[in-house]
Amino acid sequence: MKRVRCKYHAVIAAALFSVACLIALPAPVQAQEAGEAPDASEDARQLLEAIAEGKNVEIRLPDPEKQLPLEDLRKFTEVFSRIKAAYVEEVDDKTLLENAIKGMLGGLDPHSTYLGPKAFEELEESTTGEFGGLGIEVGMEDGFIKVIAPIDDTPAEEAGVKAGDLIIKLGEQPVKGLSLEEAVNIMRGKPGTTLTLTILRDGESAPIEIDVERAIIKVTSTKSRLIENGYGYVRLTQFQSETGQEFVDAIEKLEQANNGRLDGLVIDLRNNPGGILQAAVEAADALLEEGLIVYTEGRIQSSRLRFSAQPGDVTDGAPIVVLINGGSASASEILAGALQDQGRAVIMGTDSFGKGSVQTVIPLDDTHAIKMTTARYYTPDGRSIQAKGIKPDIEVKQAEVTEVDSEPFFTEADLSGHLDNGEGKPGGDERGDQREAAEDQGPAGADYQLRTALNLLKGLHILGKKDVEAR
């Protein structure tokens, strides 16, 4: 009696292998991501013929490490049936399965989530710049809602919500135990209604309550102005689909208002929670002549991307200072990291948030999707800032500035009968100008970080002029 390598009699094996081959030979199916699947019945026929001819047959068994864990699946079905049978209220299968999906994604990281019809619609609204709610970008931390940043000119910012605040109650609803989607749904409400946020804040000995009135949030992602003659300021509040082009337009308008090239530019990314990756790439590309901007690394091919700058600097090489803080996250960190690594800008402020991951929205049907972390992004020098953040080149914490000696000192020019300077210019008028300058600090005066950035730009401009003259 002939035996095959697997030690089954050919007649018995024929019956067993006709079923086993569907399980034990998965490789041809897995290898084809598109197109027609291989004919399993043909594989079975060839296998039976080989056995009938008495040939040795090798069967490649599935890798146990790659199979679904049966014990855990039994546990899942056991929990499912126990809930169905004994939960205090009857729960339908659809609800239980959706909750299971939410749990799978929510357990991965704070940014992966299941998007039902309403959440999916709200996500699309947020990328276009108009939606209803409080006006805060949030994430999960230890089961609570953490404020990444309040959005400029929204009810949350006006009410005093700050980046880093930990929300522990929404109205009378404790946050602990809620999913991010559930919490966002509570915050999104009818415009004109008020929601009380109970917040834990560093430096406060007890929770504080802040009343925020809901409104239609219309976010203008780009704001700009001349701080002083020659020095421009661009504020990016978040990265929407049109932010890259708006950024370029803002700089061109500043140059028109300045009647020529800027002597320096401040880019304000403070409390910018991020947004669309491509928008940040476009903003960096507008300031760089060449070189890598950012690259992403993930497990699937589509998550491995590289973005490089094309020739053309919209500022024509003007010095740049970028302001960041703990509310600068995601796409903001991409822009700051690219300009820092390429030596194109001085980064000033405090450490950024440290969200160095990329989320992909994967539609499941017309109304449902999952938002899942698919990659980490890296700065041109290969730095991952995940949970680290961008460290500024010059650390400047926000502070309130009080003039101690605002009056100029008594000098030679104040003495009666003093000699002039030999150029026919009396000193008195100049002293008056100094007094007026001391009283008027300009648009940057109330913002210590911005004021420091402006002073640095002036210094860089002066050094640049001297370098040109020396040549």
Tab-separated table of C-alpha atoms in Angstrom:
chain	number	residue	atom	x	y	z
A	1	MET	CA	0.000	0.000	0.000
A	2	LYS	CA	1.443	3.301	-1.053
A	3	ARG	CA	1.564	6.195	1.332
A	4	VAL	CA	1.911	9.921	0.710
A	5	ARG	CA	4.218	12.109	2.799
A	6	CYS	CA	1.363	13.214	5.036
A	7	LYS	CA	0.776	9.494	5.880
A	8	TYR	CA	-2.853	9.325	4.790
A	9	HIS	CA	-4.117	6.496	2.598
A	10	ALA	CA	-4.855	7.872	-0.850
A	11	VAL	CA	-8.546	6.984	-0.718
A	12	ILE	CA	-9.092	8.584	2.693
A	13	ALA	CA	-6.903	11.544	1.801
A	14	ALA	CA	-8.962	12.276	-1.285
A	15	ALA	CA	-12.005	12.964	0.808
A	16	LEU	CA	-10.116	15.005	3.390
A	17	PHE	CA	-7.950	17.014	1.043
A	18	SER	CA	-10.866	18.172	-1.094
A	19	VAL	CA	-11.857	20.273	1.899
A	20	ALA	CA	-8.398	20.956	3.343
A	21	CYS	CA	-6.985	22.403	0.159
A	22	LEU	CA	-9.318	25.376	0.479
A	23	ILE	CA	-7.760	26.184	3.830
A	24	ALA	CA	-4.197	25.004	3.447
A	25	LEU	CA	-3.391	26.713	0.157
A	26	PRO	CA	-4.251	30.380	0.717
A	27	ALA	CA	-1.157	31.890	-0.933
A	28	PRO	CA	-2.501	32.180	-4.517
A	29	VAL	CA	-5.572	34.002	-3.209
A	30	GLN	CA	-3.554	36.392	-1.026
A	31	ALA	CA	-1.139	37.192	-3.830
A	32	GLN	CA	-3.858	38.605	-6.070
A	33	GLU	CA	-5.101	41.972	-4.789
A	34	ALA	CA	-7.134	42.565	-7.937
A	35	GLY	CA	-8.579	40.449	-10.712
A	36	GLU	CA	-10.143	37.013	-10.601
A	37	ALA	CA	-9.405	34.670	-7.724
A	38	PRO	CA	-7.770	31.348	-8.636
A	39	ASP	CA	-10.063	28.386	-9.285
A	40	ALA	CA	-10.065	26.463	-6.009
A	41	SER	CA	-11.863	23.472	-7.570
A	42	GLU	CA	-9.069	23.115	-10.153
A	43	ASP	CA	-6.464	23.120	-7.375
A	44	ALA	CA	-8.425	20.421	-5.601
A	45	ARG	CA	-8.659	18.304	-8.771
A	46	GLN	CA	-4.910	18.486	-9.380
A	47	LEU	CA	-4.231	17.587	-5.772
A	48	LEU	CA	-6.506	14.524	-5.940
A	49	GLU	CA	-4.881	13.359	-9.174
A	50	ALA	CA	-1.439	13.586	-7.620
A	51	ILE	CA	-2.585	11.559	-4.613
A	52	ALA	CA	-4.266	8.949	-6.823
A	53	GLU	CA	-1.003	8.512	-8.764
A	54	GLY	CA	0.836	7.858	-5.540
A	55	LYS	CA	2.967	10.982	-5.745
A	56	ASN	CA	4.360	12.651	-2.671
A	57	VAL	CA	2.382	15.759	-1.884
A	58	GLU	CA	3.580	18.675	0.230
A	59	ILE	CA	0.888	20.706	1.884
A	60	ARG	CA	1.749	24.197	3.033
A	61	LEU	CA	-0.194	24.852	6.191
A	62	PRO	CA	-1.152	28.408	7.196
A	63	ASP	CA	1.170	30.226	9.549
A	64	PRO	CA	-0.456	29.957	13.004
A	65	GLU	CA	0.896	33.402	13.864
A	66	LYS	CA	-1.173	34.946	11.056
A	67	GLN	CA	-4.465	33.218	11.808
A	68	LEU	CA	-7.320	34.723	13.763
A	69	PRO	CA	-6.967	33.837	17.458
A	70	LEU	CA	-9.791	31.325	17.963
A	71	GLU	CA	-9.786	31.617	21.729
A	72	ASP	CA	-10.247	35.391	21.537
A	73	LEU	CA	-12.987	34.977	18.932
A	74	ARG	CA	-14.788	32.577	21.269
A	75	LYS	CA	-14.423	35.169	24.014
A	76	PHE	CA	-15.889	37.867	21.754
A	77	THR	CA	-18.913	35.762	20.834
A	78	GLU	CA	-19.369	34.813	24.476
A	79	VAL	CA	-19.436	38.472	25.558
A	80	PHE	CA	-21.746	39.303	22.661
A	81	SER	CA	-24.233	36.592	23.671
A	82	ARG	CA	-24.033	37.509	27.384
A	83	ILE	CA	-24.894	41.137	26.592
A	84	LYS	CA	-27.758	40.060	24.370
A	85	ALA	CA	-29.143	37.787	27.078
A	86	ALA	CA	-28.534	39.665	30.334
A	87	TYR	CA	-27.985	43.401	29.757
A	88	VAL	CA	-30.512	45.493	31.662
A	89	GLU	CA	-32.070	46.716	28.401
A	90	GLU	CA	-32.445	44.911	25.112
A	91	VAL	CA	-29.706	45.825	22.627
A	92	ASP	CA	-29.946	45.034	18.923
A	93	ASP	CA	-27.134	43.348	17.011
A	94	LYS	CA	-26.416	46.422	14.866
A	95	THR	CA	-25.712	48.589	17.914
A	96	LEU	CA	-23.451	45.990	19.485
A	97	LEU	CA	-21.452	45.503	16.297
A	98	GLU	CA	-21.048	49.271	15.765
A	99	ASN	CA	-19.841	49.626	19.348
A	100	ALA	CA	-17.363	46.824	18.725
A	101	ILE	CA	-16.027	48.670	15.672
A	102	LYS	CA	-15.701	51.884	17.683
A	103	GLY	CA	-13.848	50.006	20.396
A	104	MET	CA	-11.427	48.450	17.918
A	105	LEU	CA	-10.474	51.829	16.472
A	106	GLY	CA	-10.617	53.808	19.702
A	107	GLY	CA	-8.218	51.376	21.366
A	108	LEU	CA	-5.524	51.972	18.755
A	109	ASP	CA	-4.626	55.613	19.414
A	110	PRO	CA	-6.378	58.917	20.238
A	111	HIS	CA	-6.855	59.841	16.572
A	112	SER	CA	-8.366	56.684	15.044
A	113	THR	CA	-12.146	56.585	15.152
A	114	TYR	CA	-15.308	55.288	13.526
A	115	LEU	CA	-17.310	57.921	11.660
A	116	GLY	CA	-21.070	57.527	11.561
A	117	PRO	CA	-23.190	59.601	9.149
A	118	LYS	CA	-23.160	62.761	11.287
A	119	ALA	CA	-19.468	62.588	12.191
A	120	PHE	CA	-18.551	61.887	8.562
A	121	GLU	CA	-20.487	64.941	7.427
A	122	GLU	CA	-18.947	67.129	10.142
A	123	LEU	CA	-15.445	66.042	9.153
A	124	GLU	CA	-16.087	67.135	5.576
A	125	GLU	CA	-17.458	70.454	6.839
A	126	SER	CA	-14.389	71.136	8.997
A	127	THR	CA	-12.037	70.839	6.003
A	128	THR	CA	-14.025	73.451	4.083
A	129	GLY	CA	-14.047	75.953	6.957
A	130	GLU	CA	-17.670	76.179	8.128
A	131	PHE	CA	-19.394	74.082	10.782
A	132	GLY	CA	-21.493	74.414	13.916
A	133	GLY	CA	-20.115	74.119	17.445
A	134	LEU	CA	-17.847	75.727	20.024
A	135	GLY	CA	-14.712	76.234	17.947
A	136	ILE	CA	-12.140	73.931	19.563
A	137	GLU	CA	-9.889	71.211	18.197
A	138	VAL	CA	-9.891	68.299	20.630
A	139	GLY	CA	-8.420	64.853	21.206
A	140	MET	CA	-8.601	62.129	23.854
A	141	GLU	CA	-6.220	61.786	26.801
A	142	ASP	CA	-6.690	59.282	29.633
A	143	GLY	CA	-10.392	59.067	28.875
A	144	PHE	CA	-10.926	62.843	28.986
A	145	ILE	CA	-11.201	65.445	26.232
A	146	LYS	CA	-8.019	67.470	25.767
A	147	VAL	CA	-8.101	70.823	24.030
A	148	ILE	CA	-5.443	70.886	21.327
A	149	ALA	CA	-6.283	74.483	20.499
A	150	PRO	CA	-9.216	76.901	20.440
A	151	ILE	CA	-9.817	78.217	16.921
A	152	ASP	CA	-9.333	81.950	16.385
A	153	ASP	CA	-12.393	84.220	16.651
A	154	THR	CA	-14.721	81.484	17.909
A	155	PRO	CA	-16.907	81.276	21.039
A	156	ALA	CA	-14.425	78.944	22.755
A	157	GLU	CA	-11.513	81.356	22.319
A	158	GLU	CA	-13.591	84.352	23.392
A	159	ALA	CA	-14.815	82.484	26.496
A	160	GLY	CA	-11.234	81.765	27.581
A	161	VAL	CA	-10.718	78.098	26.666
A	162	LYS	CA	-6.968	77.428	26.329
A	163	ALA	CA	-4.738	74.874	24.639
A	164	GLY	CA	-3.941	72.067	27.075
A	165	ASP	CA	-7.211	72.325	29.010
A	166	LEU	CA	-8.639	68.956	30.044
A	167	ILE	CA	-12.447	68.831	29.794
A	168	ILE	CA	-13.933	66.505	32.407
A	169	LYS	CA	-17.632	67.416	32.026
A	170	LEU	CA	-19.802	68.665	29.189
A	171	GLY	CA	-22.774	70.272	30.866
A	172	GLU	CA	-23.908	67.653	33.376
A	173	GLN	CA	-22.421	64.779	31.347
A	174	PRO	CA	-19.120	63.368	32.669
A	175	VAL	CA	-16.657	62.866	29.819
A	176	LYS	CA	-15.083	59.713	31.249
A	177	GLY	CA	-16.363	56.763	29.263
A	178	LEU	CA	-17.484	58.764	26.228
A	179	SER	CA	-15.898	58.205	22.843
A	180	LEU	CA	-14.438	61.195	21.024
A	181	GLU	CA	-17.338	61.077	18.554
A	182	GLU	CA	-19.904	61.103	21.368
A	183	ALA	CA	-18.193	64.049	23.060
A	184	VAL	CA	-18.030	66.014	19.807
A	185	ASN	CA	-21.720	65.344	19.200
A	186	ILE	CA	-22.524	66.932	22.588
A	187	MET	CA	-20.387	69.986	21.805
A	188	ARG	CA	-22.010	70.384	18.391
A	189	GLY	CA	-25.442	71.819	19.097
A	190	LYS	CA	-27.974	74.393	18.059
A	191	PRO	CA	-26.374	77.830	17.577
A	192	GLY	CA	-27.290	80.200	20.394
A	193	THR	CA	-27.453	77.496	23.066
A	194	THR	CA	-24.893	77.429	25.860
A	195	LEU	CA	-22.733	74.552	27.044
A	196	THR	CA	-20.849	74.625	30.342
A	197	LEU	CA	-17.376	73.103	30.165
A	198	THR	CA	-15.832	71.831	33.400
A	199	ILE	CA	-12.083	72.060	32.934
A	200	LEU	CA	-8.893	70.991	34.668
A	201	ARG	CA	-6.118	73.488	33.946
A	202	ASP	CA	-2.477	73.604	34.950
A	203	GLY	CA	-1.975	76.178	37.672
A	204	GLU	CA	-5.562	75.940	38.940
A	205	SER	CA	-6.137	74.176	42.254
A	206	ALA	CA	-9.696	73.130	41.393
A	207	PRO	CA	-11.806	72.540	38.275
A	208	ILE	CA	-13.123	75.679	36.616
A	209	GLU	CA	-16.369	76.126	34.695
A	210	ILE	CA	-16.575	78.055	31.424
A	211	ASP	CA	-19.862	78.807	29.653
A	212	VAL	CA	-19.536	78.723	25.868
A	213	GLU	CA	-22.322	79.712	23.487
A	214	ARG	CA	-22.544	77.557	20.397
A	215	ALA	CA	-22.402	79.280	17.014
A	216	ILE	CA	-21.882	78.641	13.330
A	217	ILE	CA	-18.100	78.460	13.104
A	218	LYS	CA	-16.700	80.096	10.007
A	219	VAL	CA	-12.962	79.671	10.036
A	220	THR	CA	-10.747	82.007	8.053
A	221	SER	CA	-7.553	80.015	7.805
A	222	THR	CA	-5.257	82.886	6.760
A	223	LYS	CA	-4.927	86.411	8.157
A	224	SER	CA	-2.229	88.943	7.355
A	225	ARG	CA	-1.088	92.502	7.975
A	226	LEU	CA	2.006	94.710	7.967
A	227	ILE	CA	3.362	94.978	11.512
A	228	GLU	CA	5.653	97.835	10.541
A	229	ASN	CA	6.984	99.160	7.260
A	230	GLY	CA	8.837	96.295	5.630
A	231	TYR	CA	7.740	93.570	8.058
A	232	GLY	CA	4.821	91.282	7.325
A	233	TYR	CA	2.751	89.014	9.555
A	234	VAL	CA	0.747	85.979	8.399
A	235	ARG	CA	-1.423	84.054	10.845
A	236	LEU	CA	-2.459	80.516	9.848
A	237	THR	CA	-5.304	79.358	12.097
A	238	GLN	CA	-5.598	75.870	10.553
A	239	PHE	CA	-4.853	74.084	7.295
A	240	GLN	CA	-7.886	73.775	5.054
A	241	SER	CA	-8.069	72.698	1.429
A	242	GLU	CA	-7.386	76.259	0.141
A	243	THR	CA	-4.880	77.376	2.786
A	244	GLY	CA	-1.780	76.832	0.635
A	245	GLN	CA	-2.941	79.222	-2.087
A	246	GLU	CA	-4.354	81.676	0.470
A	247	PHE	CA	-0.915	81.780	2.127
A	248	VAL	CA	0.792	82.700	-1.140
A	249	ASP	CA	-1.871	85.325	-1.887
A	250	ALA	CA	-1.443	86.861	1.583
A	251	ILE	CA	2.315	87.310	1.113
A	252	GLU	CA	1.830	88.864	-2.325
A	253	LYS	CA	-0.695	91.331	-0.887
A	254	LEU	CA	1.741	92.262	1.890
A	255	GLU	CA	4.429	92.991	-0.700
A	256	GLN	CA	1.985	95.171	-2.624
A	257	ALA	CA	1.093	97.091	0.550
A	258	ASN	CA	4.815	97.454	1.285
A	259	ASN	CA	5.527	98.653	-2.256
A	260	GLY	CA	8.184	96.010	-2.655
A	261	ARG	CA	9.984	93.029	-1.144
A	262	LEU	CA	9.491	92.425	2.573
A	263	ASP	CA	12.437	92.907	4.927
A	264	GLY	CA	11.104	90.092	7.117
A	265	LEU	CA	8.087	87.863	7.701
A	266	VAL	CA	6.505	86.386	10.831
A	267	ILE	CA	4.449	83.214	10.338
A	268	ASP	CA	2.208	82.631	13.345
A	269	LEU	CA	1.318	78.956	13.877
A	270	ARG	CA	0.427	79.260	17.564
A	271	ASN	CA	-2.676	77.268	18.498
A	272	ASN	CA	-2.951	75.977	14.936
A	273	PRO	CA	-4.266	72.398	15.397
A	274	GLY	CA	-3.299	71.295	11.881
A	275	GLY	CA	-5.548	69.994	9.159
A	276	ILE	CA	-4.806	68.882	5.624
A	277	LEU	CA	-1.269	67.611	4.977
A	278	GLN	CA	-1.170	68.866	1.394
A	279	ALA	CA	-1.949	72.438	2.508
A	280	ALA	CA	1.081	72.480	4.825
A	281	VAL	CA	3.254	71.090	2.016
A	282	GLU	CA	2.066	73.866	-0.319
A	283	ALA	CA	2.880	76.543	2.273
A	284	ALA	CA	6.393	75.147	2.796
A	285	ASP	CA	6.922	74.829	-0.960
A	286	ALA	CA	6.114	78.526	-1.374
A	287	LEU	CA	9.109	79.416	0.824
A	288	LEU	CA	11.682	76.835	-0.289
A	289	GLU	CA	13.698	76.714	-3.506
A	290	GLU	CA	14.419	72.996	-3.266
A	291	GLY	CA	14.788	70.035	-0.946
A	292	LEU	CA	12.615	67.621	0.973
A	293	ILE	CA	9.614	69.003	2.864
A	294	VAL	CA	8.237	65.918	4.614
A	295	TYR	CA	7.947	62.179	4.118
A	296	THR	CA	5.632	59.584	5.604
A	297	GLU	CA	6.235	55.941	6.484
A	298	GLY	CA	3.542	53.319	6.991
A	299	ARG	CA	2.892	49.624	6.411
A	300	ILE	CA	1.077	49.949	3.087
A	301	GLN	CA	2.569	51.384	-0.076
A	302	SER	CA	0.061	54.225	-0.370
A	303	SER	CA	1.133	55.574	3.041
A	304	ARG	CA	4.780	55.964	1.966
A	305	LEU	CA	4.995	59.413	0.455
A	306	ARG	CA	7.682	62.024	-0.140
A	307	PHE	CA	7.064	65.714	-0.808
A	308	SER	CA	9.795	67.986	-2.183
A	309	ALA	CA	9.892	71.697	-2.955
A	310	GLN	CA	9.770	73.107	-6.460
A	311	PRO	CA	11.934	76.139	-7.389
A	312	GLY	CA	10.511	79.519	-6.399
A	313	ASP	CA	10.463	81.423	-3.099
A	314	VAL	CA	7.532	83.820	-2.933
A	315	THR	CA	9.383	86.026	-0.377
A	316	ASP	CA	12.580	86.211	-2.478
A	317	GLY	CA	14.675	85.036	0.469
A	318	ALA	CA	13.350	87.411	3.136
A	319	PRO	CA	14.200	86.403	6.747
A	320	ILE	CA	11.409	84.422	8.424
A	321	VAL	CA	10.493	83.751	12.053
A	322	VAL	CA	7.880	81.065	12.792
A	323	LEU	CA	5.986	81.245	16.091
A	324	ILE	CA	4.826	77.951	17.670
A	325	ASN	CA	3.459	76.806	21.025
A	326	GLY	CA	1.833	73.801	22.656
A	327	GLY	CA	-1.273	74.252	20.517
A	328	SER	CA	0.673	73.927	17.251
A	329	ALA	CA	0.001	70.409	16.012
A	330	SER	CA	0.138	68.071	13.029
A	331	ALA	CA	0.286	70.070	9.775
A	332	SER	CA	1.654	73.073	11.709
A	333	GLU	CA	4.553	70.923	12.849
A	334	ILE	CA	5.139	69.738	9.274
A	335	LEU	CA	5.577	73.343	8.124
A	336	ALA	CA	7.704	74.378	11.113
A	337	GLY	CA	9.856	71.236	10.915
A	338	ALA	CA	10.517	71.638	7.187
A	339	LEU	CA	11.554	75.283	7.502
A	340	GLN	CA	13.698	74.471	10.548
A	341	ASP	CA	15.549	71.547	8.967
A	342	GLN	CA	16.099	73.422	5.713
A	343	GLY	CA	17.494	76.430	7.615
A	344	ARG	CA	14.876	78.665	6.014
A	345	ALA	CA	13.369	80.108	9.211
A	346	VAL	CA	14.055	80.648	12.890
A	347	ILE	CA	11.525	78.769	15.003
A	348	MET	CA	10.534	80.714	18.109
A	349	GLY	CA	8.163	80.110	21.027
A	350	THR	CA	7.625	76.928	23.051
A	351	ASP	CA	7.531	73.196	22.258
A	352	SER	CA	4.761	72.172	19.874
A	353	PHE	CA	2.089	69.550	20.552
A	354	GLY	CA	3.851	66.523	19.070
A	355	LYS	CA	1.293	64.911	16.764
A	356	GLY	CA	3.507	63.200	14.236
A	357	SER	CA	0.991	60.797	12.717
A	358	VAL	CA	-1.119	60.836	9.573
A	359	GLN	CA	-4.782	59.836	9.518
A	360	THR	CA	-6.542	58.526	6.439
A	361	VAL	CA	-10.324	58.706	6.031
A	362	ILE	CA	-11.475	55.429	4.470
A	363	PRO	CA	-15.129	55.468	3.342
A	364	LEU	CA	-17.057	52.268	4.047
A	365	ASP	CA	-20.138	53.397	2.115
A	366	ASP	CA	-21.852	56.704	1.287
A	367	THR	CA	-22.481	57.602	4.941
A	368	HIS	CA	-19.916	55.719	7.046
A	369	ALA	CA	-16.131	55.814	7.212
A	370	ILE	CA	-13.203	55.120	9.475
A	371	LYS	CA	-10.467	57.599	10.275
A	372	MET	CA	-7.372	55.540	10.927
A	373	THR	CA	-3.730	56.323	11.605
A	374	THR	CA	-1.825	54.926	8.632
A	375	ALA	CA	1.614	56.547	8.842
A	376	ARG	CA	4.102	58.590	10.812
A	377	TYR	CA	5.567	61.663	9.203
A	378	TYR	CA	9.198	62.719	9.346
A	379	THR	CA	10.921	66.065	8.881
A	380	PRO	CA	13.592	66.414	6.135
A	381	ASP	CA	16.330	65.399	8.603
A	382	GLY	CA	14.445	62.197	9.463
A	383	ARG	CA	13.043	63.376	12.793
A	384	SER	CA	9.821	61.854	14.034
A	385	ILE	CA	8.145	64.373	16.299
A	386	GLN	CA	5.477	61.953	17.521
A	387	ALA	CA	4.961	62.680	21.233
A	388	LYS	CA	8.046	64.950	21.155
A	389	GLY	CA	7.036	68.039	19.234
A	390	ILE	CA	9.148	70.640	17.456
A	391	LYS	CA	11.631	72.337	19.766
A	392	PRO	CA	12.061	76.025	18.948
A	393	ASP	CA	15.460	77.395	18.029
A	394	ILE	CA	14.807	80.218	20.477
A	395	GLU	CA	12.529	79.514	23.423
A	396	VAL	CA	10.296	82.486	24.227
A	397	LYS	CA	7.399	82.022	26.615
A	398	GLN	CA	4.387	84.267	26.385
A	399	ALA	CA	4.445	87.078	28.953
A	400	GLU	CA	2.870	90.394	29.791
A	401	VAL	CA	5.244	93.285	29.208
A	402	THR	CA	5.293	96.282	31.541
A	403	GLU	CA	7.458	99.273	30.784
A	404	VAL	CA	9.554	100.061	33.872
A	405	ASP	CA	11.350	103.168	32.707
A	406	SER	CA	9.304	104.425	29.798
A	407	GLU	CA	10.669	107.979	30.032
A	408	PRO	CA	14.050	108.493	28.288
A	409	PHE	CA	17.014	109.315	30.525
A	410	PHE	CA	18.249	112.895	30.996
A	411	THR	CA	21.051	113.345	28.421
A	412	GLU	CA	23.370	115.939	26.910
A	413	ALA	CA	20.636	117.066	24.522
A	414	ASP	CA	18.572	118.265	27.516
A	415	LEU	CA	21.274	120.673	28.739
A	416	SER	CA	20.692	124.359	28.030
A	417	GLY	CA	23.128	125.669	25.426
A	418	HIS	CA	24.454	122.243	24.399
A	419	LEU	CA	26.545	122.013	21.255
A	420	ASP	CA	24.897	120.645	18.169
A	421	ASN	CA	26.206	117.502	16.535
A	422	GLY	CA	28.031	119.281	13.726
A	423	GLU	CA	25.463	118.166	11.174
A	424	GLY	CA	23.124	121.048	11.779
A	425	LYS	CA	20.514	118.782	13.366
A	426	PRO	CA	19.255	119.811	16.811
A	427	GLY	CA	18.826	116.968	19.242
A	428	GLY	CA	15.536	118.149	20.715
A	429	ASP	CA	13.314	116.974	17.872
A	430	GLU	CA	14.917	113.560	17.861
A	431	ARG	CA	14.380	113.238	21.613
A	432	GLY	CA	10.710	114.026	21.080
A	433	ASP	CA	10.477	111.273	18.507
A	434	GLN	CA	12.001	108.844	21.004
A	435	ARG	CA	9.408	109.759	23.614
A	436	GLU	CA	6.594	109.187	21.123
A	437	ALA	CA	8.082	105.806	20.156
A	438	ALA	CA	8.245	104.772	23.798
A	439	GLU	CA	4.566	105.564	24.233
A	440	ASP	CA	3.506	103.736	21.031
A	441	GLN	CA	4.843	100.190	20.837
A	442	GLY	CA	2.985	99.427	17.594
A	443	PRO	CA	0.790	96.438	16.667
A	444	ALA	CA	3.219	93.912	18.173
A	445	GLY	CA	3.511	95.697	21.514
A	446	ALA	CA	0.886	93.720	23.456
A	447	ASP	CA	2.120	90.332	22.182
A	448	TYR	CA	5.487	89.584	23.758
A	449	GLN	CA	6.350	86.654	21.485
A	450	LEU	CA	5.421	88.579	18.349
A	451	ARG	CA	7.331	91.608	19.561
A	452	THR	CA	10.414	89.441	20.145
A	453	ALA	CA	10.062	87.904	16.691
A	454	LEU	CA	9.880	91.370	15.111
A	455	ASN	CA	13.022	92.497	16.958
A	456	LEU	CA	14.860	89.406	15.728
A	457	LEU	CA	13.798	90.088	12.142
A	458	LYS	CA	15.070	93.647	12.401
A	459	GLY	CA	18.413	92.354	13.613
A	460	LEU	CA	18.632	89.820	10.793
A	461	HIS	CA	17.760	92.518	8.266
A	462	ILE	CA	20.462	94.850	9.602
A	463	LEU	CA	23.066	92.084	9.490
A	464	GLY	CA	21.990	91.183	5.968
A	465	LYS	CA	22.422	94.765	4.781
A	466	LYS	CA	25.897	95.003	6.346
A	467	ASP	CA	26.891	91.736	4.711
A	468	VAL	CA	25.831	93.069	1.295
A	469	GLU	CA	27.701	96.358	1.884
A	470	ALA	CA	30.841	94.463	2.914
A	471	ARG	CA	30.842	92.640	-0.391
